[in-house]
Amino acid sequence: MDATPVWLRERRTGVGRPAERSRAEVTAAAIALADREGLAAVSMRRVAAELGTGAASLYRYVDSRDDLLDLMTDEVAAGYQLPAPDGPWLPQLLEVCRQGRSLMLRHGWLPELVLTRSALGPHGTDLLEHVLAVLAGHPADAGRKLEAFGVMSTLTAALALNELSGGSGARQRQGAYLAHVVAAGRHTHLTAALTGGPLVPAPLFDDTLSRVLVGLLGE
């Protein structure tokens, strides 16, 4: 398999009629399919059908389904609004995370890709550049700033995935099992945590990200 990122590969010209589609159209069709039917539905054959062509024609634009997934992830990153850095770093990074959460809730397949694949294309690189620009005056070293970007992406995806999958039914099942655990009496620390007084609600999205970023980068 070619290890060259898809954005650095020339499109194949093929034989016979000239290509009728563009890589952008292929990517848009894959995103529309994933939005409608989920990530598992995305295959070379299905995306080709969305475009009204044969699967073989897609190989002029991408080598594999992995290429499609990378293109999809990066294309969604075009949806970020990245103004010039201005003011304290934490509110600006939280705004990036909020935008990421919004994009992930809109494209429910995206958190899984962010958590399981490392794909940094043109739009993702613009996002990274913005985060580093926001942190340009921060005393942390470059490695810590790059780590902060990775943590922002991963934690935003994890929290968004929890929102997408944590419906009331799941919470009820979890509550029922925890009640069983407490009644069984074998997990003393967990029982004490659950029965020692009113539970504080889970922190909000901004609060979670703030505490993690401040812990990583300092005030």
mmCIF file of C-alpha atoms in Angstrom:
data_model
loop_
_atom_site.group_PDB
_atom_site.id
_atom_site.type_symbol
_atom_site.label_atom_id
_atom_site.label_comp_id
_atom_site.label_asym_id
_atom_site.label_seq_id
_atom_site.Cartn_x
_atom_site.Cartn_y
_atom_site.Cartn_z
ATOM 1 C CA MET A 1 0.000 0.000 0.000
ATOM 2 C CA ASP A 2 1.247 3.478 -0.903
ATOM 3 C CA ALA A 3 2.201 5.304 2.321
ATOM 4 C CA THR A 4 2.032 8.692 0.602
ATOM 5 C CA PRO A 5 -0.874 10.777 1.965
ATOM 6 C CA VAL A 6 -3.742 10.985 -0.499
ATOM 7 C CA TRP A 7 -3.360 14.777 -0.797
ATOM 8 C CA LEU A 8 0.172 14.352 -2.165
ATOM 9 C CA ARG A 9 -0.731 11.810 -4.843
ATOM 10 C CA GLU A 10 -1.483 12.781 -8.392
ATOM 11 C CA ARG A 11 -4.872 11.729 -9.708
ATOM 12 C CA ARG A 12 -4.614 8.833 -12.137
ATOM 13 C CA THR A 13 -5.564 9.703 -15.682
ATOM 14 C CA GLY A 14 -6.787 6.214 -16.530
ATOM 15 C CA VAL A 15 -7.507 4.865 -19.978
ATOM 16 C CA GLY A 16 -10.324 5.805 -22.312
ATOM 17 C CA ARG A 17 -12.738 8.615 -21.544
ATOM 18 C CA PRO A 18 -11.461 11.468 -19.353
ATOM 19 C CA ALA A 19 -12.519 11.473 -15.704
ATOM 20 C CA GLU A 20 -15.985 12.919 -15.187
ATOM 21 C CA ARG A 21 -15.726 13.534 -11.461
ATOM 22 C CA SER A 22 -13.373 15.293 -9.080
ATOM 23 C CA ARG A 23 -11.873 14.166 -5.801
ATOM 24 C CA ALA A 24 -14.012 16.815 -4.081
ATOM 25 C CA GLU A 25 -17.185 15.275 -5.558
ATOM 26 C CA VAL A 26 -16.125 11.806 -4.440
ATOM 27 C CA THR A 27 -15.480 13.124 -0.938
ATOM 28 C CA ALA A 28 -18.817 14.947 -0.799
ATOM 29 C CA ALA A 29 -20.654 11.797 -1.891
ATOM 30 C CA ALA A 30 -18.908 9.740 0.812
ATOM 31 C CA ILE A 31 -19.793 12.315 3.482
ATOM 32 C CA ALA A 32 -23.434 12.430 2.375
ATOM 33 C CA LEU A 33 -23.615 8.636 2.501
ATOM 34 C CA ALA A 34 -22.048 8.477 5.978
ATOM 35 C CA ASP A 35 -24.361 11.218 7.258
ATOM 36 C CA ARG A 36 -27.371 9.313 5.989
ATOM 37 C CA GLU A 37 -26.470 5.683 6.730
ATOM 38 C CA GLY A 38 -23.418 5.661 9.000
ATOM 39 C CA LEU A 39 -19.742 4.985 8.477
ATOM 40 C CA ALA A 40 -20.193 1.272 7.818
ATOM 41 C CA ALA A 41 -22.106 2.107 4.641
ATOM 42 C CA VAL A 42 -19.099 3.874 3.108
ATOM 43 C CA SER A 43 -17.448 1.614 0.557
ATOM 44 C CA MET A 44 -15.976 2.162 -2.866
ATOM 45 C CA ARG A 45 -18.995 0.458 -4.421
ATOM 46 C CA ARG A 46 -21.585 2.468 -2.496
ATOM 47 C CA VAL A 47 -19.862 5.810 -3.077
ATOM 48 C CA ALA A 48 -19.592 5.021 -6.776
ATOM 49 C CA ALA A 49 -23.304 4.238 -6.834
ATOM 50 C CA GLU A 50 -23.993 7.614 -5.189
ATOM 51 C CA LEU A 51 -22.167 9.195 -8.119
ATOM 52 C CA GLY A 52 -23.860 7.025 -10.724
ATOM 53 C CA THR A 53 -20.669 5.328 -11.824
ATOM 54 C CA GLY A 54 -18.740 2.092 -11.338
ATOM 55 C CA ALA A 55 -16.451 1.398 -8.388
ATOM 56 C CA ALA A 56 -13.455 1.023 -10.701
ATOM 57 C CA SER A 57 -13.746 4.674 -11.733
ATOM 58 C CA LEU A 58 -13.131 5.816 -8.161
ATOM 59 C CA TYR A 59 -9.580 4.481 -8.318
ATOM 60 C CA ARG A 60 -8.716 7.470 -10.471
ATOM 61 C CA TYR A 61 -9.135 9.577 -7.336
ATOM 62 C CA VAL A 62 -8.402 7.315 -4.346
ATOM 63 C CA ASP A 63 -6.551 4.057 -3.823
ATOM 64 C CA SER A 64 -8.758 2.622 -1.087
ATOM 65 C CA ARG A 65 -11.523 3.140 1.422
ATOM 66 C CA ASP A 66 -8.852 4.406 3.828
ATOM 67 C CA ASP A 67 -8.207 7.279 1.446
ATOM 68 C CA LEU A 68 -11.910 8.071 1.433
ATOM 69 C CA LEU A 69 -12.018 8.175 5.237
ATOM 70 C CA ASP A 70 -9.021 10.498 5.396
ATOM 71 C CA LEU A 71 -10.545 12.820 2.803
ATOM 72 C CA MET A 72 -13.864 12.865 4.653
ATOM 73 C CA THR A 73 -12.279 13.742 7.995
ATOM 74 C CA ASP A 74 -10.236 16.558 6.528
ATOM 75 C CA GLU A 75 -13.084 17.960 4.450
ATOM 76 C CA VAL A 76 -15.297 18.354 7.521
ATOM 77 C CA ALA A 77 -12.455 20.341 9.115
ATOM 78 C CA ALA A 78 -13.076 22.966 6.437
ATOM 79 C CA GLY A 79 -16.120 23.916 8.524
ATOM 80 C CA TYR A 80 -14.064 25.573 11.267
ATOM 81 C CA GLN A 81 -14.140 29.359 11.428
ATOM 82 C CA LEU A 82 -10.626 30.465 12.382
ATOM 83 C CA PRO A 83 -10.339 34.207 13.073
ATOM 84 C CA ALA A 84 -7.005 35.845 13.748
ATOM 85 C CA PRO A 85 -5.829 35.120 17.312
ATOM 86 C CA ASP A 86 -6.778 37.834 19.758
ATOM 87 C CA GLY A 87 -6.864 37.807 23.541
ATOM 88 C CA PRO A 88 -6.353 35.086 26.164
ATOM 89 C CA TRP A 89 -5.521 31.643 24.821
ATOM 90 C CA LEU A 90 -8.013 29.515 26.791
ATOM 91 C CA PRO A 91 -11.286 31.051 25.482
ATOM 92 C CA GLN A 92 -9.957 30.787 21.938
ATOM 93 C CA LEU A 93 -9.059 27.104 22.305
ATOM 94 C CA LEU A 94 -12.430 26.408 23.906
ATOM 95 C CA GLU A 95 -14.096 27.997 20.880
ATOM 96 C CA VAL A 96 -12.153 25.613 18.628
ATOM 97 C CA CYS A 97 -13.381 22.696 20.759
ATOM 98 C CA ARG A 98 -16.974 23.945 20.629
ATOM 99 C CA GLN A 99 -16.828 24.148 16.862
ATOM 100 C CA GLY A 100 -15.345 20.648 16.763
ATOM 101 C CA ARG A 101 -18.147 19.322 18.946
ATOM 102 C CA SER A 102 -20.749 20.944 16.707
ATOM 103 C CA LEU A 103 -19.212 19.391 13.594
ATOM 104 C CA MET A 104 -19.022 15.978 15.252
ATOM 105 C CA LEU A 105 -22.643 16.067 16.389
ATOM 106 C CA ARG A 106 -23.649 17.063 12.861
ATOM 107 C CA HIS A 107 -21.574 14.239 11.360
ATOM 108 C CA GLY A 108 -22.127 11.428 13.840
ATOM 109 C CA TRP A 109 -19.513 9.191 12.183
ATOM 110 C CA LEU A 110 -16.697 11.709 12.712
ATOM 111 C CA PRO A 111 -15.793 11.084 16.398
ATOM 112 C CA GLU A 112 -14.950 7.459 15.633
ATOM 113 C CA LEU A 113 -12.540 8.483 12.883
ATOM 114 C CA VAL A 114 -10.904 11.163 15.027
ATOM 115 C CA LEU A 115 -10.368 8.615 17.808
ATOM 116 C CA THR A 116 -9.133 5.743 15.636
ATOM 117 C CA ARG A 117 -7.308 7.342 12.690
ATOM 118 C CA SER A 118 -4.579 9.958 12.512
ATOM 119 C CA ALA A 119 -5.228 11.938 9.339
ATOM 120 C CA LEU A 120 -3.903 15.461 8.982
ATOM 121 C CA GLY A 121 -4.680 17.001 5.605
ATOM 122 C CA PRO A 122 -4.852 20.574 4.325
ATOM 123 C CA HIS A 123 -7.791 21.714 6.468
ATOM 124 C CA GLY A 124 -6.540 19.874 9.557
ATOM 125 C CA THR A 125 -3.158 21.522 9.104
ATOM 126 C CA ASP A 126 -4.868 24.927 8.973
ATOM 127 C CA LEU A 127 -6.577 24.071 12.253
ATOM 128 C CA LEU A 128 -3.284 23.042 13.862
ATOM 129 C CA GLU A 129 -1.651 26.246 12.628
ATOM 130 C CA HIS A 130 -4.476 28.254 14.213
ATOM 131 C CA VAL A 131 -4.072 26.518 17.574
ATOM 132 C CA LEU A 132 -0.317 27.114 17.523
ATOM 133 C CA ALA A 133 -0.887 30.767 16.591
ATOM 134 C CA VAL A 134 -3.248 31.148 19.565
ATOM 135 C CA LEU A 135 -0.523 29.670 21.778
ATOM 136 C CA ALA A 136 2.328 31.625 20.177
ATOM 137 C CA GLY A 137 2.886 33.751 23.276
ATOM 138 C CA HIS A 138 2.419 30.890 25.733
ATOM 139 C CA PRO A 139 5.588 29.777 27.597
ATOM 140 C CA ALA A 140 4.990 26.062 27.027
ATOM 141 C CA ASP A 141 7.419 24.367 24.633
ATOM 142 C CA ALA A 142 6.429 23.272 21.139
ATOM 143 C CA GLY A 143 5.985 19.641 22.152
ATOM 144 C CA ARG A 144 3.511 20.546 24.881
ATOM 145 C CA LYS A 145 1.549 22.751 22.465
ATOM 146 C CA LEU A 146 1.334 19.944 19.915
ATOM 147 C CA GLU A 147 0.216 17.632 22.709
ATOM 148 C CA ALA A 148 -2.507 20.130 23.618
ATOM 149 C CA PHE A 149 -3.816 20.028 20.053
ATOM 150 C CA GLY A 150 -3.991 16.236 20.168
ATOM 151 C CA VAL A 151 -5.721 16.277 23.543
ATOM 152 C CA MET A 152 -8.256 18.847 22.301
ATOM 153 C CA SER A 153 -9.148 16.672 19.304
ATOM 154 C CA THR A 154 -9.293 13.413 21.227
ATOM 155 C CA LEU A 155 -11.258 14.701 24.219
ATOM 156 C CA THR A 156 -13.723 16.620 22.046
ATOM 157 C CA ALA A 157 -14.334 13.455 20.015
ATOM 158 C CA ALA A 158 -14.762 11.323 23.143
ATOM 159 C CA LEU A 159 -17.256 13.743 24.692
ATOM 160 C CA ALA A 160 -19.172 14.079 21.428
ATOM 161 C CA LEU A 161 -19.301 10.294 21.044
ATOM 162 C CA ASN A 162 -20.640 10.020 24.571
ATOM 163 C CA GLU A 163 -23.381 12.510 23.698
ATOM 164 C CA LEU A 164 -24.268 10.628 20.538
ATOM 165 C CA SER A 165 -24.393 7.198 22.174
ATOM 166 C CA GLY A 166 -25.437 7.983 25.749
ATOM 167 C CA GLY A 167 -29.214 8.007 25.415
ATOM 168 C CA SER A 168 -31.642 7.677 28.305
ATOM 169 C CA GLY A 169 -31.908 3.915 27.772
ATOM 170 C CA ALA A 170 -28.152 3.480 28.225
ATOM 171 C CA ARG A 171 -28.208 5.612 31.374
ATOM 172 C CA GLN A 172 -31.080 3.583 32.805
ATOM 173 C CA ARG A 173 -29.245 0.311 32.162
ATOM 174 C CA GLN A 174 -26.103 1.676 33.779
ATOM 175 C CA GLY A 175 -28.067 2.937 36.778
ATOM 176 C CA ALA A 176 -29.764 -0.429 37.215
ATOM 177 C CA TYR A 177 -26.462 -2.272 37.199
ATOM 178 C CA LEU A 178 -24.847 0.155 39.646
ATOM 179 C CA ALA A 179 -27.801 -0.332 41.994
ATOM 180 C CA HIS A 180 -27.133 -4.086 41.808
ATOM 181 C CA VAL A 181 -23.439 -3.509 42.590
ATOM 182 C CA VAL A 182 -24.285 -1.387 45.628
ATOM 183 C CA ALA A 183 -26.741 -4.001 46.883
ATOM 184 C CA ALA A 184 -24.138 -6.764 46.483
ATOM 185 C CA GLY A 185 -21.763 -4.856 48.782
ATOM 186 C CA ARG A 186 -18.493 -6.136 47.304
ATOM 187 C CA HIS A 187 -17.213 -2.819 45.890
ATOM 188 C CA THR A 188 -16.865 -0.755 49.036
ATOM 189 C CA HIS A 189 -15.205 2.321 47.537
ATOM 190 C CA LEU A 190 -17.702 2.526 44.692
ATOM 191 C CA THR A 191 -20.590 2.040 47.123
ATOM 192 C CA ALA A 192 -19.270 4.834 49.348
ATOM 193 C CA ALA A 193 -18.923 7.157 46.347
ATOM 194 C CA LEU A 194 -22.468 6.468 45.201
ATOM 195 C CA THR A 195 -24.150 6.581 48.597
ATOM 196 C CA GLY A 196 -22.104 9.183 50.476
ATOM 197 C CA GLY A 197 -24.306 12.117 49.528
ATOM 198 C CA PRO A 198 -25.843 13.807 46.513
ATOM 199 C CA LEU A 199 -23.795 13.324 43.367
ATOM 200 C CA VAL A 200 -22.478 16.437 41.654
ATOM 201 C CA PRO A 201 -23.651 16.518 38.040
ATOM 202 C CA ALA A 202 -21.064 15.689 35.400
ATOM 203 C CA PRO A 203 -19.099 18.799 34.392
ATOM 204 C CA LEU A 204 -20.158 20.643 31.277
ATOM 205 C CA PHE A 205 -18.185 20.427 28.040
ATOM 206 C CA ASP A 206 -16.372 23.752 28.501
ATOM 207 C CA ASP A 207 -15.489 22.987 32.112
ATOM 208 C CA THR A 208 -14.014 19.596 31.240
ATOM 209 C CA LEU A 209 -11.882 20.985 28.428
ATOM 210 C CA SER A 210 -10.810 23.983 30.517
ATOM 211 C CA ARG A 211 -9.566 21.880 33.400
ATOM 212 C CA VAL A 212 -7.661 19.535 31.105
ATOM 213 C CA LEU A 213 -6.044 22.319 29.062
ATOM 214 C CA VAL A 214 -5.075 24.360 32.115
ATOM 215 C CA GLY A 215 -3.667 21.220 33.702
ATOM 216 C CA LEU A 216 -1.613 20.532 30.587
ATOM 217 C CA LEU A 217 -0.458 24.053 29.717
ATOM 218 C CA GLY A 218 -0.783 25.933 33.009
ATOM 219 C CA GLU A 219 -2.538 29.238 33.534
#
